[in-house]
Amino acid sequence: MLPTRLSKSSQQLSHSHINVSQDQQNPTKMASSASKLLLAISVIVSAAITVSAGNMNQEFDITWGDGRAKILNNGELLTLSLDKASGSGYQSKNEYLFGKIDMQLKLVPGNSAGTVTAYYLSSQGPTHDEIDFEFLGNLSGDPYTVHTNVFTQGKGNREQQFHLWFDPTADFHTYSILWNPQRIIFSVDGTPIREFKNSESNGVPFPKSQPMRIYSSLWNADDWATRGGLVKTDWTQAPFTASYRNYNADACVWSSSAASSSCSSSSSTSNSNNGDEWLSQELDSASQERLKWVQKNHMIYNYCTDTKRFPQGLPPECNIP
């Protein structure tokens, strides 16, 4: 949850305006101005779908950590580090309203117990939306826990957790979030691990109106991260480092000049050759089978089966096929 994460971070740190006044006196000029304005808006909207790739300096701002976050190799690599004094973090320069976001991560190796590497999309404010990947460290040889969550209008409590089928510290792997008006899909190396569908017709809020930035941070959470807080961070292993590369965003970039336009409307002004297929993408039959395999063999927690947590009844999306 974003407010909690920001407060933890702060503890670690202290640990075109168009003038139409003259045109309004002339209906012909008003029509001409209106046409030009509509054309300008359509250009802005159609250009909203962009592909960002590559250079970390161009895509991200380091936001905290007092030098513990670094962009290296001419922008090809970004690293976050954590020691006993502080963690570190960054955020994207752009905000997005829907997109397909890919990032390659190599997680903290060795005894990473107590550490959390968070990689997520989030808007701001008390009714924020958020789409979470969090990687909970563990003792050497024990698997990482991949924690996922979806917040809508400030409310989360939709956790699903997984153990990966590989060692995420040995090499880089691609972690993806597909977010379009119909669904959110979490994937690892192209294999879907979770799908959260738009169920607004059943009274379930869905993130669709608040633009979100990408955030990532590496921080100490040994009060809860590993075995519920039983295993504490071993600071003799510090600094802990996570690495990022090959960022790609095929997404609708939100800007103040287009604040009155939704990303979904841009899909109607773009053709299928513009790389916006993700706006209507869904899981095909092969992907659905891979999702079932992951959830059968690698899911370790699902809020939709936790009847003790929800004694008054499971959340409504849990009962929707």
CSV table of C-alpha atoms in Angstrom, one decimal:
chain,number,residue,atom,x,y,z
A,1,MET,CA,0.0,0.0,0.0
A,2,LEU,CA,1.5,3.3,-1.1
A,3,PRO,CA,1.0,5.5,2.0
A,4,THR,CA,2.7,2.8,4.2
A,5,ARG,CA,5.5,2.4,1.8
A,6,LEU,CA,6.2,6.1,1.6
A,7,SER,CA,6.2,6.4,5.4
A,8,LYS,CA,8.7,3.6,5.7
A,9,SER,CA,10.8,5.2,3.1
A,10,SER,CA,10.8,8.5,4.9
A,11,GLN,CA,11.8,6.7,8.1
A,12,GLN,CA,14.7,5.1,6.3
A,13,LEU,CA,15.8,8.4,4.9
A,14,SER,CA,15.8,10.0,8.4
A,15,HIS,CA,16.3,7.5,8.1
A,16,SER,CA,-1.5,25.1,-24.8
A,17,HIS,CA,-3.3,27.6,-23.9
A,18,ILE,CA,-5.4,28.8,-26.9
A,19,ASN,CA,-6.7,32.4,-26.9
A,20,VAL,CA,-10.1,32.6,-28.7
A,21,SER,CA,-11.3,35.9,-27.5
A,22,GLN,CA,-11.2,37.5,-30.9
A,23,ASP,CA,-12.6,34.4,-32.6
A,24,GLN,CA,-15.6,34.5,-30.4
A,25,GLN,CA,-16.7,37.6,-32.2
A,26,ASN,CA,-16.8,35.8,-35.5
A,27,PRO,CA,-18.7,32.5,-35.9
A,28,THR,CA,-16.7,31.5,-39.0
A,29,LYS,CA,-13.5,31.9,-37.1
A,30,MET,CA,-15.0,30.1,-34.1
A,31,ALA,CA,-15.7,27.1,-36.3
A,32,SER,CA,-12.3,27.2,-37.8
A,33,SER,CA,-10.7,27.5,-34.3
A,34,ALA,CA,-12.9,24.6,-33.0
A,35,SER,CA,-11.8,22.4,-35.9
A,36,LYS,CA,-8.2,23.2,-35.3
A,37,LEU,CA,-8.6,22.5,-31.6
A,38,LEU,CA,-10.3,19.2,-32.3
A,39,LEU,CA,-7.5,18.3,-34.7
A,40,ALA,CA,-4.9,19.2,-32.1
A,41,ILE,CA,-6.7,17.1,-29.5
A,42,SER,CA,-6.9,14.1,-31.9
A,43,VAL,CA,-3.2,14.4,-32.6
A,44,ILE,CA,-2.4,14.4,-28.9
A,45,VAL,CA,-4.7,11.4,-28.2
A,46,SER,CA,-3.4,9.4,-31.2
A,47,ALA,CA,0.1,10.1,-30.1
A,48,ALA,CA,-0.6,9.1,-26.6
A,49,ILE,CA,0.2,5.5,-27.3
A,50,THR,CA,3.9,5.3,-27.2
A,51,VAL,CA,6.6,2.8,-26.8
A,52,SER,CA,9.3,3.6,-24.3
A,53,ALA,CA,12.4,1.4,-24.2
A,54,GLY,CA,15.8,1.4,-22.9
A,55,ASN,CA,17.6,4.2,-21.2
A,56,MET,CA,17.0,4.4,-17.5
A,57,ASN,CA,18.2,8.0,-17.3
A,58,GLN,CA,15.5,9.0,-19.7
A,59,GLU,CA,12.7,7.0,-18.1
A,60,PHE,CA,13.2,7.2,-14.4
A,61,ASP,CA,14.1,9.6,-11.5
A,62,ILE,CA,15.9,8.3,-8.4
A,63,THR,CA,13.7,9.6,-5.6
A,64,TRP,CA,15.4,8.6,-2.4
A,65,GLY,CA,18.3,6.6,-0.9
A,66,ASP,CA,21.1,9.2,-0.7
A,67,GLY,CA,23.3,7.6,-3.4
A,68,ARG,CA,22.2,4.0,-2.8
A,69,ALA,CA,20.3,4.0,-6.1
A,70,LYS,CA,22.5,4.2,-9.2
A,71,ILE,CA,22.1,4.3,-13.0
A,72,LEU,CA,25.0,2.7,-14.7
A,73,ASN,CA,26.4,1.6,-18.1
A,74,ASN,CA,25.2,4.7,-19.9
A,75,GLY,CA,21.6,4.1,-18.7
A,76,GLU,CA,21.4,0.4,-19.4
A,77,LEU,CA,21.3,-0.7,-15.8
A,78,LEU,CA,19.7,0.6,-12.6
A,79,THR,CA,20.6,-0.8,-9.1
A,80,LEU,CA,18.9,-0.2,-5.7
A,81,SER,CA,20.7,-0.9,-2.5
A,82,LEU,CA,19.7,-1.3,1.1
A,83,ASP,CA,21.9,-1.1,4.2
A,84,LYS,CA,21.0,-0.6,7.9
A,85,ALA,CA,20.7,3.2,7.5
A,86,SER,CA,18.4,3.3,4.4
A,87,GLY,CA,17.0,1.7,1.4
A,88,SER,CA,16.5,3.4,-2.0
A,89,GLY,CA,13.9,3.9,-4.7
A,90,TYR,CA,13.0,5.4,-8.0
A,91,GLN,CA,9.9,6.4,-10.0
A,92,SER,CA,9.0,6.8,-13.7
A,93,LYS,CA,9.1,10.3,-15.3
A,94,ASN,CA,5.8,9.5,-17.1
A,95,GLU,CA,2.4,8.6,-15.8
A,96,TYR,CA,0.3,6.0,-17.7
A,97,LEU,CA,-3.3,5.3,-18.1
A,98,PHE,CA,-3.2,1.7,-19.3
A,99,GLY,CA,-0.2,-0.1,-20.7
A,100,LYS,CA,2.0,-3.1,-21.0
A,101,ILE,CA,5.0,-2.6,-18.7
A,102,ASP,CA,8.0,-5.0,-18.9
A,103,MET,CA,11.1,-4.8,-16.7
A,104,GLN,CA,13.9,-7.3,-16.2
A,105,LEU,CA,14.9,-7.7,-12.5
A,106,LYS,CA,17.6,-9.7,-10.7
A,107,LEU,CA,16.7,-9.9,-7.1
A,108,VAL,CA,18.9,-9.7,-3.9
A,109,PRO,CA,21.0,-12.9,-3.8
A,110,GLY,CA,22.0,-14.9,-0.7
A,111,ASN,CA,20.4,-14.3,2.6
A,112,SER,CA,17.8,-11.7,1.7
A,113,ALA,CA,15.4,-12.4,4.6
A,114,GLY,CA,13.7,-9.3,5.8
A,115,THR,CA,14.1,-7.4,2.6
A,116,VAL,CA,11.4,-6.4,0.2
A,117,THR,CA,11.9,-5.4,-3.5
A,118,ALA,CA,8.8,-3.6,-4.6
A,119,TYR,CA,7.9,-2.9,-8.2
A,120,TYR,CA,4.5,-1.4,-8.8
A,121,LEU,CA,2.2,1.0,-10.6
A,122,SER,CA,0.4,3.6,-8.4
A,123,SER,CA,-1.6,6.8,-8.5
A,124,GLN,CA,-1.6,9.2,-5.5
A,125,GLY,CA,-4.0,10.2,-2.8
A,126,PRO,CA,-6.3,8.4,-0.3
A,127,THR,CA,-8.4,6.7,-3.0
A,128,HIS,CA,-5.4,5.7,-5.1
A,129,ASP,CA,-5.2,2.7,-7.4
A,130,GLU,CA,-2.2,0.4,-7.4
A,131,ILE,CA,-0.9,-2.7,-9.1
A,132,ASP,CA,1.8,-4.5,-7.1
A,133,PHE,CA,4.7,-6.9,-7.5
A,134,GLU,CA,6.6,-7.3,-4.2
A,135,PHE,CA,9.4,-9.8,-3.8
A,136,LEU,CA,9.9,-10.9,-0.2
A,137,GLY,CA,13.4,-12.1,0.6
A,138,ASN,CA,14.2,-15.3,2.4
A,139,LEU,CA,17.1,-17.3,3.9
A,140,SER,CA,19.7,-18.6,1.5
A,141,GLY,CA,18.3,-21.7,-0.3
A,142,ASP,CA,14.7,-20.9,0.5
A,143,PRO,CA,12.4,-19.5,-2.3
A,144,TYR,CA,11.4,-15.9,-2.7
A,145,THR,CA,7.8,-15.1,-2.2
A,146,VAL,CA,6.2,-13.1,-5.0
A,147,HIS,CA,3.4,-11.0,-3.5
A,148,THR,CA,0.8,-9.5,-5.8
A,149,ASN,CA,-2.0,-7.1,-5.0
A,150,VAL,CA,-4.5,-4.8,-6.7
A,151,PHE,CA,-5.8,-1.6,-5.0
A,152,THR,CA,-8.9,0.2,-6.3
A,153,GLN,CA,-10.1,3.5,-4.8
A,154,GLY,CA,-7.7,3.0,-1.9
A,155,LYS,CA,-8.8,-0.5,-1.0
A,156,GLY,CA,-6.5,-3.5,-1.5
A,157,ASN,CA,-6.7,-6.8,0.4
A,158,ARG,CA,-6.5,-8.8,-2.8
A,159,GLU,CA,-3.3,-10.6,-2.2
A,160,GLN,CA,-2.1,-13.6,-4.1
A,161,GLN,CA,1.4,-15.1,-3.4
A,162,PHE,CA,3.6,-17.4,-5.4
A,163,HIS,CA,6.9,-19.3,-5.3
A,164,LEU,CA,8.7,-19.1,-8.6
A,165,TRP,CA,9.9,-22.1,-10.5
A,166,PHE,CA,13.5,-20.7,-10.8
A,167,ASP,CA,16.0,-18.9,-8.8
A,168,PRO,CA,15.2,-15.1,-9.4
A,169,THR,CA,18.6,-14.1,-8.0
A,170,ALA,CA,20.8,-16.0,-10.5
A,171,ASP,CA,19.9,-14.0,-13.5
A,172,PHE,CA,17.6,-11.4,-14.9
A,173,HIS,CA,13.9,-12.3,-15.5
A,174,THR,CA,11.1,-10.3,-17.1
A,175,TYR,CA,8.2,-9.2,-14.8
A,176,SER,CA,5.3,-7.7,-16.7
A,177,ILE,CA,2.0,-5.9,-15.9
A,178,LEU,CA,-0.6,-5.7,-18.7
A,179,TRP,CA,-3.3,-3.2,-17.7
A,180,ASN,CA,-6.1,-2.5,-20.1
A,181,PRO,CA,-9.7,-1.5,-19.6
A,182,GLN,CA,-10.8,-5.2,-19.4
A,183,ARG,CA,-8.2,-6.8,-17.2
A,184,ILE,CA,-4.9,-6.8,-15.4
A,185,ILE,CA,-2.5,-9.6,-16.0
A,186,PHE,CA,0.7,-10.3,-14.0
A,187,SER,CA,3.3,-12.3,-16.0
A,188,VAL,CA,6.8,-13.7,-15.4
A,189,ASP,CA,9.0,-14.4,-18.4
A,190,GLY,CA,5.8,-14.3,-20.5
A,191,THR,CA,3.9,-16.8,-18.3
A,192,PRO,CA,0.8,-15.4,-16.7
A,193,ILE,CA,0.6,-15.9,-13.0
A,194,ARG,CA,-2.5,-13.8,-12.1
A,195,GLU,CA,-5.5,-12.2,-13.9
A,196,PHE,CA,-7.7,-9.6,-12.3
A,197,LYS,CA,-10.7,-8.9,-14.5
A,198,ASN,CA,-12.9,-5.8,-14.8
A,199,SER,CA,-16.0,-6.8,-12.8
A,200,GLU,CA,-17.6,-3.4,-12.5
A,201,SER,CA,-20.9,-4.8,-13.7
A,202,ASN,CA,-20.9,-6.9,-10.5
A,203,GLY,CA,-20.0,-3.8,-8.3
A,204,VAL,CA,-16.3,-4.4,-8.1
A,205,PRO,CA,-14.2,-1.2,-8.7
A,206,PHE,CA,-11.6,-1.4,-11.4
A,207,PRO,CA,-8.6,1.0,-11.9
A,208,LYS,CA,-9.4,2.9,-15.1
A,209,SER,CA,-9.4,6.6,-14.4
A,210,GLN,CA,-6.4,7.4,-12.4
A,211,PRO,CA,-3.0,7.7,-14.2
A,212,MET,CA,-0.2,5.8,-12.5
A,213,ARG,CA,3.6,6.0,-12.3
A,214,ILE,CA,5.9,3.1,-12.0
A,215,TYR,CA,7.7,2.9,-8.6
A,216,SER,CA,10.3,0.6,-7.3
A,217,SER,CA,12.1,0.4,-3.9
A,218,LEU,CA,14.3,-1.8,-1.9
A,219,TRP,CA,13.6,-1.6,1.9
A,220,ASN,CA,13.7,-3.4,5.2
A,221,ALA,CA,10.5,-5.0,6.3
A,222,ASP,CA,11.7,-7.6,8.7
A,223,ASP,CA,8.7,-7.0,10.9
A,224,TRP,CA,6.6,-8.9,8.5
A,225,ALA,CA,8.3,-9.9,5.2
A,226,THR,CA,9.9,-13.3,6.0
A,227,ARG,CA,7.8,-15.9,7.9
A,228,GLY,CA,5.6,-13.2,9.3
A,229,GLY,CA,8.5,-11.3,10.8
A,230,LEU,CA,10.1,-14.3,12.6
A,231,VAL,CA,13.2,-14.1,10.5
A,232,LYS,CA,15.1,-10.8,10.8
A,233,THR,CA,17.4,-9.0,8.4
A,234,ASP,CA,21.1,-10.1,8.8
A,235,TRP,CA,22.8,-6.7,8.4
A,236,THR,CA,26.2,-8.4,8.2
A,237,GLN,CA,25.1,-9.3,4.6
A,238,ALA,CA,24.5,-5.7,3.7
A,239,PRO,CA,24.5,-3.9,1.3
A,240,PHE,CA,21.7,-5.8,-0.4
A,241,THR,CA,21.3,-5.0,-4.1
A,242,ALA,CA,18.6,-5.5,-6.7
A,243,SER,CA,19.2,-4.8,-10.4
A,244,TYR,CA,17.0,-3.6,-13.2
A,245,ARG,CA,17.4,-3.5,-17.0
A,246,ASN,CA,15.6,-3.7,-20.4
A,247,TYR,CA,12.6,-1.6,-19.4
A,248,ASN,CA,9.8,-1.4,-21.9
A,249,ALA,CA,6.5,0.5,-21.8
A,250,ASP,CA,4.0,0.0,-24.6
A,251,ALA,CA,1.5,2.4,-23.0
A,252,CYS,CA,-0.7,5.5,-23.0
A,253,VAL,CA,1.3,8.3,-21.5
A,254,TRP,CA,-0.8,10.8,-19.5
A,255,SER,CA,0.0,14.5,-19.8
A,256,SER,CA,-1.6,17.6,-18.6
A,257,SER,CA,-2.3,18.7,-22.1
A,258,ALA,CA,-4.4,15.6,-22.6
A,259,ALA,CA,-5.9,15.5,-19.2
A,260,SER,CA,-9.5,15.5,-20.5
A,261,SER,CA,-8.9,12.5,-22.8
A,262,SER,CA,-9.0,8.9,-21.6
A,263,CYS,CA,-6.6,6.2,-22.9
A,264,SER,CA,-9.5,4.0,-23.9
A,265,SER,CA,-10.7,6.7,-26.4
A,266,SER,CA,-7.4,6.7,-28.1
A,267,SER,CA,-7.9,3.1,-29.0
A,268,SER,CA,-10.8,4.2,-31.2
A,269,THR,CA,-8.6,6.6,-33.1
A,270,SER,CA,-5.8,4.2,-33.6
A,271,ASN,CA,-5.6,1.2,-35.9
A,272,SER,CA,-4.4,-2.2,-35.1
A,273,ASN,CA,-1.0,-1.6,-36.8
A,274,ASN,CA,0.0,1.0,-34.2
A,275,GLY,CA,1.2,-1.5,-31.6
A,276,ASP,CA,-1.8,-1.0,-29.4
A,277,GLU,CA,-3.1,-4.6,-29.5
A,278,TRP,CA,-2.5,-4.8,-25.7
A,279,LEU,CA,-5.5,-2.4,-25.2
A,280,SER,CA,-7.8,-5.3,-25.9
A,281,GLN,CA,-5.5,-8.3,-25.2
A,282,GLU,CA,-6.8,-11.2,-23.3
A,283,LEU,CA,-5.5,-14.7,-22.4
A,284,ASP,CA,-5.7,-17.2,-25.2
A,285,SER,CA,-6.3,-20.8,-24.5
A,286,ALA,CA,-2.6,-21.7,-24.2
A,287,SER,CA,-2.0,-18.8,-21.8
A,288,GLN,CA,-5.0,-19.8,-19.7
A,289,GLU,CA,-3.5,-23.3,-19.4
A,290,ARG,CA,-0.2,-21.8,-18.2
A,291,LEU,CA,-2.0,-19.7,-15.7
A,292,LYS,CA,-3.8,-22.7,-14.3
A,293,TRP,CA,-0.5,-24.5,-14.1
A,294,VAL,CA,1.1,-21.7,-12.1
A,295,GLN,CA,-1.8,-21.4,-9.8
A,296,LYS,CA,-2.0,-25.1,-9.2
A,297,ASN,CA,1.7,-25.7,-8.6
A,298,HIS,CA,3.2,-22.4,-7.4
A,299,MET,CA,0.5,-20.3,-5.7
A,300,ILE,CA,0.9,-20.3,-1.9
A,301,TYR,CA,-1.8,-17.9,-0.9
A,302,ASN,CA,-5.0,-16.7,-2.5
A,303,TYR,CA,-7.3,-14.2,-0.7
A,304,CYS,CA,-10.2,-15.7,-2.6
A,305,THR,CA,-9.9,-19.0,-0.6
A,306,ASP,CA,-9.3,-17.4,2.8
A,307,THR,CA,-12.6,-17.9,4.5
A,308,LYS,CA,-11.2,-17.2,7.9
A,309,ARG,CA,-10.1,-13.8,6.8
A,310,PHE,CA,-13.4,-13.0,5.3
A,311,PRO,CA,-16.0,-14.5,7.7
A,312,GLN,CA,-18.8,-12.4,6.3
A,313,GLY,CA,-18.2,-13.8,2.9
A,314,LEU,CA,-15.5,-13.7,0.3
A,315,PRO,CA,-15.1,-10.5,-1.8
A,316,PRO,CA,-17.5,-10.5,-4.7
A,317,GLU,CA,-14.9,-10.9,-7.5
A,318,CYS,CA,-13.9,-14.2,-6.0
A,319,ASN,CA,-17.3,-15.7,-7.0
A,320,ILE,CA,-17.1,-14.5,-10.6
A,321,PRO,CA,-15.9,-17.1,-13.2
